[in-house]
Amino acid sequence: MPSKFPSLASWHSRSGGADGLAPPPHRPLSAHGGFRRLYLTLFFSLMAIFWVGVVASWLIDDWREDHYRQRLASGPMALLTSLVASQPESSRDAWLSAYEDELGIRLALSDSETLMLGFMDRRRLAQGGVLARQAQGEIGWQLYQRLPGEDDAILVAHFTGLSEQQPLQLVSLLRQWLELSPDDEREARFQELRSRISLPMGMGSGTPPGLSNSQLAQLNAGHVVINVVAERSSLGFYAQFSGGRWIMVGPLSPFESLPIVTIAMVMALMLTLLGTAIYFIMRSVEKRLTRLEQTTASFTAGDYNARVTIQEGEYLTQLGLAFNTMADQVQAVLSSQQDLMRAVSHEFRTPVARVRFALQMVDDMSESPGIRRLLKGVDDDIESIDRLIDEILTYARLDSATDGLLPLEPVSLEVRDIADRVVETLTPLHPQLTLEVTGGQELNVHADSRYLQRALQNLVSNACTHARSRVHVRLLGDERMVYLSVEDDGAGVPLEERERIFKPFARLDDSRTRHQPGVGGYGLGLAIVARIVQWHHGRITVDTAPELGGAQFILSLPRHYEAMEEYT
């Protein structure tokens, strides 16, 4: 036994593809990595949406605050513009000056050109709205509203601060303005003013609801009464006319910003629900794509009957139908090619047999050494054609068979016995070579004896064709797998050719072409080995022989044929 024997650990440590014992080449890459990247993309997208939502909520809150200011300012500005509009133009300046001190508000009349208002601002004022702008370079806010009935006269009110006296003075001013109208017109003036503002206002008679006795006494004494409703954090202002009727402005509630924590919680909840829905949808799509990937892998591995299971109303139904249609067309093309190859091969047998019979008759009738030598050459060529036909039919049978239809008869076999028989058969055909078998004592495998011997014989015959002096068959196994290594001391197989040589009719360059007359392959021997190994759910790989330096073909088979699903 040789001193150098490759250990099982060293075989397992080799790289994949055509150079090791990892899964065979052309195995489809798993889609799980792509889905992980997709899930990460979705996660970061949801985080981006979360922060966009927070910023949008802040902008919305800012818009709400601006709307609140304009709504709150609509009452005083509607009252002031009505009062200014009722004054003669000659006395308006005096009126503004008089009420500036009384109200604590700076008042002025101007126009849109002087104020340099934009298009949207002018449009808002033309529609009767109120503009609220923070004063530039000053403290406070500036309010703008067009005088009713006048196109380009705009009242500007500058609030530097809000005191308790300002709403009281404004409500008192409202009462005075309404009292200037006769009793029968007072209601109409009040309704016209209320239609221009966004504040709640009301007019009534009798005892106002919700006021205490002391507040009623102040109201009857002609004072403006403030009613605070603590439960709703609101204010109401009451004023009474001399005839007993009263008006109410309010209730007015302070502006409440949306808490950032509340915004964040709502956004987080929404994104959680959205993310959960997206996750379950993507998981469903991932499962279907994984099934499609597995079917594609089976189809690529040679199971041309593999099809995608189609369910009504399922995601990716059209993709599955397209795959099944493609698979049907590919299978039909391959089947027609295989039928043609089998038919042609069968048809060749009859004329070949007739030619051989005719040559035999000519050989019997002729005594000329030259003619006999020519006939011997023709007979060798016919023998080569016969072997080629046999290999074509064998490969066609292995290639066209579908799972469960190939007539395999797996039994428990002694691997060493099969290797010894192969070497004994081929040794007389190659007297110039040394063929030896090492290892494999009491090494069993569950396989078809005829096909396994054919695979090993093809490997050893291929090694004999290219070896210079030695061919070495090594046998090794563990609890799950059996490894048959066939090595030679020839030129070896180039790295770039190690996948192609297992394809039918593949031939290498001159370094591995036949160099013995009448001996050589047709590019089907290794293809047949690959198909036999596939049907036994094993692997065939090629490497550089560690001891002899030539090619090393490693045939890996599961010990138990029933456990095939674990190795595919």
Coordinates of C-alpha atoms in Angstrom, one line a residue:
M1 CA 0.0 0.0 0.0
P2 CA 1.4 3.4 -0.9
S3 CA 2.8 5.5 1.9
K4 CA 0.8 8.6 0.9
F5 CA -2.9 8.2 1.2
P6 CA -5.2 11.3 1.2
S7 CA -7.0 11.6 4.4
L8 CA -10.8 12.1 4.6
A9 CA -10.3 15.4 6.3
S10 CA -8.1 16.7 3.4
W11 CA -10.8 15.6 0.9
H12 CA -13.5 17.5 2.8
S13 CA -11.4 20.6 3.1
R14 CA -11.1 21.2 -0.7
S15 CA -12.9 24.0 -2.3
G16 CA -16.2 23.6 -4.2
G17 CA -17.0 23.4 -7.9
A18 CA -14.8 21.3 -10.1
D19 CA -11.9 21.4 -7.6
G20 CA -13.4 19.8 -4.5
L21 CA -16.2 17.8 -2.9
A22 CA -18.5 20.7 -2.3
P23 CA -21.8 21.0 -4.2
P24 CA -21.4 20.6 -8.0
P25 CA -21.0 23.5 -10.3
H26 CA -23.9 25.5 -11.7
R27 CA -25.9 25.1 -8.4
P28 CA -28.2 28.2 -8.3
L29 CA -27.4 30.7 -5.7
S30 CA -29.8 31.0 -2.8
A31 CA -32.2 33.9 -2.8
H32 CA -32.2 34.3 1.0
G33 CA -29.2 36.7 0.9
G34 CA -31.1 38.9 -1.6
F35 CA -34.2 38.9 0.6
R36 CA -32.1 39.8 3.7
R37 CA -30.8 42.9 1.8
L38 CA -34.4 43.6 0.7
Y39 CA -35.6 43.4 4.4
L40 CA -32.8 45.7 5.5
T41 CA -33.8 48.2 2.7
L42 CA -37.4 48.1 3.8
F43 CA -36.3 48.6 7.4
F44 CA -34.2 51.7 6.6
S45 CA -37.0 52.9 4.3
L46 CA -39.5 52.7 7.2
M47 CA -37.0 54.5 9.5
A48 CA -36.7 57.3 6.8
I49 CA -40.5 57.4 6.6
F50 CA -40.6 57.7 10.4
W51 CA -38.4 60.7 10.5
V52 CA -40.2 62.3 7.5
G53 CA -43.4 61.8 9.4
V54 CA -42.0 63.4 12.5
V55 CA -40.8 66.4 10.5
A56 CA -44.2 66.5 8.6
S57 CA -46.0 66.5 12.0
W58 CA -43.9 69.4 13.2
L59 CA -44.7 71.3 10.0
I60 CA -48.4 70.5 10.4
D61 CA -48.2 71.6 14.0
D62 CA -46.6 74.9 12.9
W63 CA -49.4 75.3 10.3
R64 CA -52.0 74.6 13.1
E65 CA -50.4 77.3 15.2
D66 CA -50.5 79.8 12.4
H67 CA -54.1 78.9 11.7
Y68 CA -55.0 79.3 15.4
R69 CA -53.4 82.8 15.4
Q70 CA -55.4 83.8 12.3
R71 CA -58.5 82.4 13.8
L72 CA -58.0 84.2 17.1
A73 CA -57.2 87.4 15.3
S74 CA -60.2 87.3 13.0
G75 CA -62.6 88.6 15.8
P76 CA -60.6 91.7 16.8
M77 CA -59.6 92.5 13.2
A78 CA -63.2 92.1 11.9
L79 CA -64.4 94.5 14.6
L80 CA -61.6 97.0 14.1
T81 CA -62.0 97.1 10.3
S82 CA -65.7 97.5 10.6
L83 CA -65.3 100.4 13.1
V84 CA -62.6 102.0 10.9
A85 CA -64.7 101.6 7.7
S86 CA -67.7 103.3 9.5
Q87 CA -65.5 106.4 10.1
P88 CA -65.3 109.2 7.6
E89 CA -61.9 109.2 5.8
S90 CA -61.0 112.6 7.2
S91 CA -61.3 111.4 10.8
R92 CA -59.9 107.9 10.5
D93 CA -56.4 108.9 11.5
A94 CA -57.7 110.6 14.7
W95 CA -59.8 107.5 15.5
L96 CA -56.8 105.2 15.1
S97 CA -54.7 107.4 17.3
A98 CA -57.4 107.6 20.0
Y99 CA -57.9 103.8 20.2
E100 CA -54.2 102.9 20.0
D101 CA -53.7 104.1 23.6
E102 CA -57.0 102.7 24.8
L103 CA -56.4 99.2 23.3
G104 CA -52.6 99.1 23.6
I105 CA -52.4 98.2 19.9
R106 CA -50.6 100.1 17.2
L107 CA -53.0 100.7 14.4
A108 CA -52.4 102.0 10.8
L109 CA -54.0 102.1 7.4
S110 CA -51.9 101.1 4.3
D111 CA -52.2 99.3 1.0
S112 CA -50.7 96.1 -0.5
E113 CA -48.1 97.9 -2.6
T114 CA -46.7 99.8 0.4
L115 CA -46.8 96.7 2.5
M116 CA -45.0 94.7 -0.3
L117 CA -47.4 91.7 0.1
G118 CA -47.0 88.7 -2.1
F119 CA -49.6 87.3 -4.5
M120 CA -50.9 84.7 -2.0
D121 CA -51.2 87.2 0.8
R122 CA -53.1 89.7 -1.4
R123 CA -55.4 86.9 -2.5
R124 CA -56.1 86.0 1.1
L125 CA -56.9 89.5 2.0
A126 CA -59.1 89.9 -1.0
Q127 CA -61.1 86.9 0.2
G128 CA -61.7 88.6 3.5
G129 CA -59.1 86.7 5.5
V130 CA -56.6 87.8 8.1
L131 CA -52.9 87.6 7.8
A132 CA -50.8 87.1 10.9
R133 CA -47.1 87.7 10.5
Q134 CA -44.3 88.0 13.1
A135 CA -43.0 91.6 13.1
Q136 CA -39.7 91.9 11.3
G137 CA -37.1 93.5 13.5
E138 CA -39.6 94.1 16.3
I139 CA -41.3 92.2 19.1
G140 CA -44.8 90.9 18.6
W141 CA -47.1 90.2 15.7
Q142 CA -48.6 92.2 12.9
L143 CA -52.2 91.5 11.7
Y144 CA -53.6 92.6 8.3
Q145 CA -57.1 92.7 7.1
R146 CA -58.8 94.6 4.3
L147 CA -61.5 97.1 5.2
P148 CA -65.0 95.9 4.2
G149 CA -66.2 97.5 1.0
E150 CA -62.8 99.0 0.1
D151 CA -60.5 97.4 -2.4
D152 CA -57.0 98.3 -1.2
A153 CA -57.4 99.8 2.2
I154 CA -55.7 97.5 4.7
L155 CA -55.7 97.9 8.5
V156 CA -52.5 96.9 10.2
A157 CA -52.6 96.1 13.9
H158 CA -49.3 95.5 15.7
F159 CA -49.6 93.6 18.9
T160 CA -46.4 93.9 21.1
G161 CA -48.0 91.8 23.8
L162 CA -51.3 90.5 25.0
S163 CA -52.7 91.9 28.3
E164 CA -55.9 91.1 30.2
Q165 CA -57.3 94.5 29.4
Q166 CA -57.1 94.1 25.6
P167 CA -59.9 91.5 25.2
L168 CA -62.0 93.3 27.7
Q169 CA -61.6 96.6 25.8
L170 CA -62.3 94.8 22.5
V171 CA -65.5 93.2 23.8
S172 CA -66.6 96.6 25.3
L173 CA -65.9 98.2 22.0
L174 CA -67.9 95.5 20.3
R175 CA -70.8 96.3 22.6
Q176 CA -70.6 100.0 21.9
W177 CA -70.4 99.4 18.1
L178 CA -73.6 97.2 18.3
E179 CA -75.4 99.8 20.5
L180 CA -75.0 102.4 17.8
S181 CA -77.5 100.4 15.7
P182 CA -81.2 100.5 16.4
D183 CA -82.6 97.5 18.3
D184 CA -84.2 96.1 15.1
E185 CA -80.9 96.3 13.2
R186 CA -78.6 95.2 15.9
E187 CA -79.1 91.5 15.3
A188 CA -78.4 91.8 11.6
R189 CA -75.2 93.8 12.3
F190 CA -74.1 91.1 14.8
Q191 CA -74.7 88.3 12.3
E192 CA -72.9 90.1 9.6
L193 CA -69.9 90.5 11.8
R194 CA -70.0 86.9 13.0
S195 CA -70.0 85.7 9.4
R196 CA -66.6 87.3 8.9
I197 CA -64.8 85.8 11.9
S198 CA -63.9 82.3 13.0
L199 CA -64.5 82.8 16.7
P200 CA -67.6 81.5 18.5
M201 CA -70.0 84.3 19.3
G202 CA -73.5 84.5 20.5
M203 CA -76.3 86.8 21.5
G204 CA -79.1 86.1 23.9
S205 CA -81.5 87.4 26.5
G206 CA -82.3 86.5 30.1
T207 CA -79.7 85.1 32.4
P208 CA -76.5 83.8 30.7
P209 CA -75.7 80.2 31.7
G210 CA -72.7 79.3 33.7
L211 CA -72.2 82.6 35.5
S212 CA -72.0 83.0 39.3
N213 CA -74.1 85.5 41.2
S214 CA -71.1 87.9 41.6
Q215 CA -70.5 87.7 37.8
L216 CA -74.2 88.4 37.1
A217 CA -74.0 91.4 39.4
Q218 CA -71.0 92.8 37.5
L219 CA -72.7 92.0 34.2
N220 CA -75.8 94.0 35.3
A221 CA -73.5 96.8 36.4
G222 CA -72.3 97.2 32.8
H223 CA -68.9 95.5 33.1
V224 CA -67.4 93.0 30.8
V225 CA -67.3 89.7 32.6
I226 CA -64.7 86.9 32.1
N227 CA -65.9 83.4 32.7
V228 CA -63.1 80.8 33.1
V229 CA -64.1 77.1 32.5
A230 CA -61.3 75.2 34.2
E231 CA -62.5 71.8 33.0
R232 CA -62.1 72.8 29.4
S233 CA -59.3 75.4 29.9
S234 CA -61.4 78.0 28.1
L235 CA -62.4 81.6 28.5
G236 CA -65.7 83.3 27.7
F237 CA -66.4 87.1 27.6
Y238 CA -69.9 88.5 28.4
A239 CA -71.2 92.0 27.9
Q240 CA -74.8 93.3 28.4
F241 CA -76.8 95.9 26.5
S242 CA -78.9 98.5 28.2
G243 CA -82.0 96.7 27.1
G244 CA -81.1 93.5 29.0
R245 CA -79.8 91.4 26.0
W246 CA -76.2 90.2 26.2
I247 CA -73.5 89.0 23.9
M248 CA -70.9 86.3 24.4
V249 CA -67.5 85.9 22.8
G250 CA -66.0 82.5 23.3
P251 CA -65.3 80.0 24.7
L252 CA -61.7 80.5 23.6
S253 CA -59.2 77.7 24.2
P254 CA -55.4 78.1 24.3
F255 CA -53.4 76.5 21.5
E256 CA -52.1 73.0 22.3
S257 CA -49.2 71.7 20.3
L258 CA -49.1 68.0 19.5
P259 CA -46.6 66.5 22.0
I260 CA -43.5 65.1 20.1
V261 CA -43.8 61.9 22.2
T262 CA -47.4 61.4 21.0
I263 CA -46.3 62.1 17.4
A264 CA -43.4 59.6 17.7
M265 CA -45.7 56.9 19.3
V266 CA -48.4 57.3 16.7
M267 CA -45.8 57.2 13.9
A268 CA -44.1 54.2 15.5
L269 CA -47.4 52.4 15.8
M270 CA -48.3 53.1 12.2
L271 CA -44.9 52.1 10.9
T272 CA -45.1 48.9 13.0
L273 CA -48.4 48.0 11.5
L274 CA -47.2 48.9 8.0
G275 CA -43.9 47.0 8.5
T276 CA -45.8 44.0 9.8
A277 CA -48.1 44.0 6.8
I278 CA -45.1 44.4 4.4
Y279 CA -43.2 41.6 6.2
F280 CA -46.0 39.1 5.9
I281 CA -46.5 40.0 2.2
M282 CA -42.8 39.7 1.6
R283 CA -42.6 36.4 3.5
S284 CA -45.3 35.1 1.3
V285 CA -43.5 36.2 -1.8
E286 CA -40.2 34.8 -0.5
K287 CA -41.7 31.4 0.1
R288 CA -43.1 31.3 -3.4
L289 CA -39.8 32.5 -4.9
T290 CA -37.9 29.9 -2.8
R291 CA -40.2 27.2 -4.2
L292 CA -39.5 28.6 -7.7
E293 CA -35.8 28.6 -6.9
Q294 CA -35.9 24.9 -5.8
T295 CA -37.8 23.9 -8.9
T296 CA -35.3 25.8 -11.0
A297 CA -32.4 24.0 -9.2
S298 CA -34.1 20.6 -9.8
F299 CA -34.6 21.4 -13.5
T300 CA -31.0 22.6 -13.9
A301 CA -29.8 19.4 -12.2
G302 CA -31.5 17.3 -14.9
D303 CA -35.0 16.7 -13.5
Y304 CA -36.8 17.9 -16.6
N305 CA -40.2 17.0 -15.1
A306 CA -39.8 19.6 -12.3
R307 CA -42.7 22.1 -12.4
V308 CA -43.9 24.9 -10.2
T309 CA -47.1 24.2 -8.3
I310 CA -49.7 26.8 -9.3
Q311 CA -52.4 27.7 -6.9
E312 CA -55.4 29.9 -7.8
G313 CA -55.1 33.5 -6.8
E314 CA -51.5 33.1 -5.6
Y315 CA -48.8 35.7 -5.9
L316 CA -46.4 35.2 -8.8
T317 CA -48.9 32.9 -10.6
Q318 CA -47.9 34.4 -14.0
L319 CA -44.2 33.8 -13.2
G320 CA -44.9 30.2 -12.3
L321 CA -47.0 29.7 -15.5
A322 CA -44.2 31.2 -17.6
F323 CA -41.6 28.9 -16.0
N324 CA -43.8 25.8 -16.6
T325 CA -44.3 26.9 -20.2
M326 CA -40.6 27.3 -20.7
A327 CA -39.9 24.0 -19.0
D328 CA -42.4 22.2 -21.2
Q329 CA -40.7 23.7 -24.3
V330 CA -37.2 22.8 -23.2
Q331 CA -38.3 19.3 -22.3
A332 CA -40.0 18.9 -25.7
V333 CA -36.8 20.1 -27.5
L334 CA -34.6 17.8 -25.5
S335 CA -36.9 14.9 -25.9
S336 CA -37.0 15.4 -29.7
Q337 CA -33.2 15.5 -29.8
Q338 CA -32.9 12.4 -27.7
D339 CA -35.5 10.6 -29.8
L340 CA -33.5 11.5 -32.9
M341 CA -30.2 10.4 -31.4
R342 CA -31.7 7.1 -30.3
A343 CA -33.4 6.5 -33.6
V344 CA -30.2 7.3 -35.6
S345 CA -28.1 5.2 -33.3
H346 CA -30.5 2.2 -33.7
E347 CA -30.7 2.7 -37.4
F348 CA -26.9 2.6 -37.6
R349 CA -26.7 -0.9 -36.1
T350 CA -28.3 -2.7 -39.0
P351 CA -26.0 -1.3 -41.8
V352 CA -23.0 -1.7 -39.5
A353 CA -23.8 -5.3 -38.9
R354 CA -24.3 -5.9 -42.7
V355 CA -20.9 -4.2 -43.5
R356 CA -19.2 -6.4 -40.8
F357 CA -20.8 -9.5 -42.3
A358 CA -19.7 -8.5 -45.8
L359 CA -16.2 -7.8 -44.6
Q360 CA -16.1 -11.3 -43.0
M361 CA -17.1 -12.9 -46.2
V362 CA -14.4 -10.9 -48.1
D363 CA -11.8 -11.9 -45.5
D364 CA -12.8 -15.6 -45.9
M365 CA -12.5 -15.3 -49.7
S366 CA -9.1 -13.5 -49.8
E367 CA -5.7 -14.8 -49.0
S368 CA -3.8 -11.5 -49.7
P369 CA -2.0 -10.1 -46.7
G370 CA -2.5 -6.5 -47.9
I371 CA -6.3 -7.0 -48.3
R372 CA -6.5 -8.7 -44.9
R373 CA -4.6 -5.8 -43.3
L374 CA -7.0 -3.3 -44.9
L375 CA -10.0 -5.3 -43.8
K376 CA -8.5 -5.4 -40.2
G377 CA -8.4 -1.6 -40.2
V378 CA -11.9 -1.3 -41.5
D379 CA -13.1 -3.8 -38.9
D380 CA -11.4 -1.7 -36.1
D381 CA -13.3 1.4 -37.4
I382 CA -16.5 -0.5 -37.4
E383 CA -15.8 -1.6 -33.8
S384 CA -15.2 2.0 -32.9
I385 CA -18.6 3.0 -34.5
D386 CA -20.3 0.1 -32.6
R387 CA -18.8 1.4 -29.3
L388 CA -19.9 4.9 -30.1
I389 CA -23.4 3.8 -30.8
D390 CA -23.5 1.9 -27.5
E391 CA -22.3 5.0 -25.6
I392 CA -24.8 7.2 -27.4
L393 CA -27.7 4.8 -26.5
T394 CA -26.5 4.5 -22.9
Y395 CA -26.2 8.3 -22.5
A396 CA -29.5 8.9 -24.1
R397 CA -31.2 6.4 -21.8
L398 CA -29.6 8.1 -18.7
D399 CA -30.3 11.6 -20.0
S400 CA -33.9 11.1 -20.9
A401 CA -35.0 9.1 -17.9
T402 CA -37.0 11.0 -15.3
D403 CA -36.9 10.5 -11.6
G404 CA -38.3 7.1 -10.7
L405 CA -38.3 5.8 -14.3
L406 CA -34.6 4.9 -14.5
P407 CA -34.5 1.1 -13.8
L408 CA -32.0 1.3 -11.0
E409 CA -31.6 -1.8 -8.8
P410 CA -29.7 -0.6 -5.8
V411 CA -28.3 -3.3 -3.6
S412 CA -25.5 -3.5 -0.9
L413 CA -22.2 -3.8 -2.8
E414 CA -18.5 -4.3 -1.8
V415 CA -16.8 -1.3 -3.4
R416 CA -13.4 -3.1 -3.4
D417 CA -14.9 -6.0 -5.4
I418 CA -16.2 -3.7 -8.1
A419 CA -12.8 -1.9 -8.3
D420 CA -10.9 -5.2 -8.5
R421 CA -13.2 -6.4 -11.4
V422 CA -12.7 -3.2 -13.3
V423 CA -8.9 -3.3 -12.9
E424 CA -8.8 -7.0 -13.9
T425 CA -10.8 -6.2 -17.0
L426 CA -8.7 -3.3 -18.2
T427 CA -5.2 -4.5 -17.2
P428 CA -4.8 -6.8 -20.3
L429 CA -5.9 -3.9 -22.6
H430 CA -3.1 -1.7 -21.2
P431 CA 0.0 -3.8 -20.6
Q432 CA 2.3 -0.8 -20.6
L433 CA 0.5 0.7 -17.5
T434 CA 0.5 -0.3 -13.8
L435 CA -3.1 -0.4 -12.4
E436 CA -3.6 -0.8 -8.7
V437 CA -6.3 -0.5 -6.1
T438 CA -5.8 0.6 -2.5
G439 CA -8.2 0.8 0.5
G440 CA -11.8 -0.1 0.5
Q441 CA -11.7 -3.3 2.5
E442 CA -15.2 -4.0 3.9
L443 CA -16.5 -0.8 2.4
N444 CA -20.1 -1.1 1.4
V445 CA -22.4 1.2 -0.7
H446 CA -26.1 0.9 -1.6
A447 CA -26.1 1.3 -5.5
D448 CA -26.9 -0.3 -8.8
S449 CA -24.0 -2.8 -9.5
R450 CA -24.2 -2.5 -13.3
Y451 CA -24.2 1.2 -13.5
L452 CA -21.7 1.8 -10.7
Q453 CA -19.3 -0.6 -12.4
R454 CA -19.9 1.2 -15.7
A455 CA -19.1 4.6 -14.1
L456 CA -15.9 3.3 -12.4
Q457 CA -14.8 1.5 -15.6
N458 CA -15.3 4.7 -17.6
L459 CA -13.1 6.6 -15.1
V460 CA -10.4 4.0 -15.1
S461 CA -10.5 3.6 -18.9
N462 CA -10.2 7.4 -19.3
A463 CA -7.2 7.5 -16.9
C464 CA -5.6 4.6 -18.8
T465 CA -6.0 6.6 -22.0
H466 CA -4.1 9.6 -20.7
A467 CA -1.7 8.0 -18.2
R468 CA 2.0 7.6 -18.9
S469 CA 2.7 4.7 -16.6
R470 CA 0.4 4.4 -13.6
V471 CA -3.3 4.5 -12.7
H472 CA -4.2 4.4 -9.1
V473 CA -7.7 3.7 -7.7
R474 CA -8.2 4.8 -4.1
L475 CA -11.2 3.9 -2.0
L476 CA -12.3 5.7 1.2
G477 CA -15.5 6.2 3.2
D478 CA -17.1 7.5 6.3
E479 CA -20.5 6.9 8.0
R480 CA -22.4 8.7 5.3
M481 CA -20.3 8.8 2.1
V482 CA -18.1 6.6 0.0
Y483 CA -15.3 8.1 -2.1
L484 CA -13.7 6.5 -5.2
S485 CA -10.6 8.3 -6.5
V486 CA -9.1 7.5 -9.9
E487 CA -5.7 9.1 -10.4
D488 CA -3.2 9.0 -13.3
D489 CA 0.3 10.4 -14.0
G490 CA -0.7 12.1 -17.3
A491 CA -0.9 15.7 -18.2
G492 CA -3.9 16.5 -16.0
V493 CA -7.0 18.5 -16.7
P494 CA -6.6 22.3 -17.0
L495 CA -8.5 24.3 -14.4
E496 CA -10.7 26.1 -17.0
E497 CA -11.8 22.7 -18.6
R498 CA -12.8 20.9 -15.4
E499 CA -16.5 21.7 -15.7
R500 CA -16.8 21.3 -19.5
I501 CA -15.4 17.7 -19.6
F502 CA -18.6 16.3 -18.0
K503 CA -20.7 17.6 -20.9
P504 CA -21.4 15.2 -23.8
F505 CA -19.0 15.1 -26.7
A506 CA -16.6 17.4 -24.9
R507 CA -12.9 16.9 -25.9
L508 CA -9.8 18.6 -24.5
D509 CA -6.8 19.9 -26.4
D510 CA -3.8 17.9 -27.5
S511 CA -2.6 17.4 -23.9
R512 CA -5.4 15.0 -23.1
T513 CA -6.4 13.7 -26.6
R514 CA -5.9 10.0 -27.4
H515 CA -2.3 9.1 -28.3
Q516 CA -2.7 5.3 -28.8
P517 CA -4.0 4.0 -32.1
G518 CA -7.5 2.5 -31.8
V519 CA -7.8 3.7 -28.2
G520 CA -9.6 6.9 -27.1
G521 CA -13.0 8.3 -26.2
Y522 CA -15.8 10.1 -28.0
G523 CA -16.5 12.7 -25.3
L524 CA -19.4 10.6 -23.8
G525 CA -17.5 8.5 -21.2
L526 CA -17.4 11.2 -18.5
A527 CA -20.9 12.5 -19.4
I528 CA -22.2 9.0 -18.8
V529 CA -20.3 8.9 -15.4
A530 CA -21.9 12.3 -14.5
R531 CA -25.4 11.0 -15.3
I532 CA -24.9 7.7 -13.4
V533 CA -23.6 9.6 -10.4
Q534 CA -26.5 12.0 -10.6
W535 CA -29.0 9.2 -10.6
H536 CA -27.3 7.8 -7.5
H537 CA -27.5 11.2 -5.9
G538 CA -23.7 11.6 -5.6
R539 CA -21.1 13.9 -7.1
I540 CA -18.2 13.7 -9.5
T541 CA -15.4 16.2 -9.3
V542 CA -11.9 16.6 -10.8
D543 CA -8.7 17.8 -9.2
T544 CA -5.0 17.4 -9.5
A545 CA -3.6 14.1 -8.3
P546 CA -1.6 14.8 -5.1
E547 CA 0.8 11.9 -5.6
L548 CA 0.9 11.1 -9.3
G549 CA 0.5 14.7 -10.5
G550 CA -2.0 14.0 -13.3
A551 CA -5.8 14.1 -13.1
Q552 CA -7.7 12.9 -10.0
F553 CA -11.5 12.1 -10.5
I554 CA -13.3 11.7 -7.2
L555 CA -16.7 9.9 -7.3
S556 CA -18.7 10.6 -4.1
L557 CA -21.8 8.4 -3.3
P558 CA -24.0 8.3 -0.3
R559 CA -23.8 5.0 1.5
H560 CA -27.6 4.6 1.6
Y561 CA -29.6 5.3 -1.6
E562 CA -32.7 6.0 0.4
A563 CA -31.0 9.1 2.0
M564 CA -30.7 10.8 -1.4
E565 CA -32.6 13.9 -0.4
E566 CA -29.9 14.8 2.1
Y567 CA -27.2 15.0 -0.6
T568 CA -29.0 16.8 -3.5

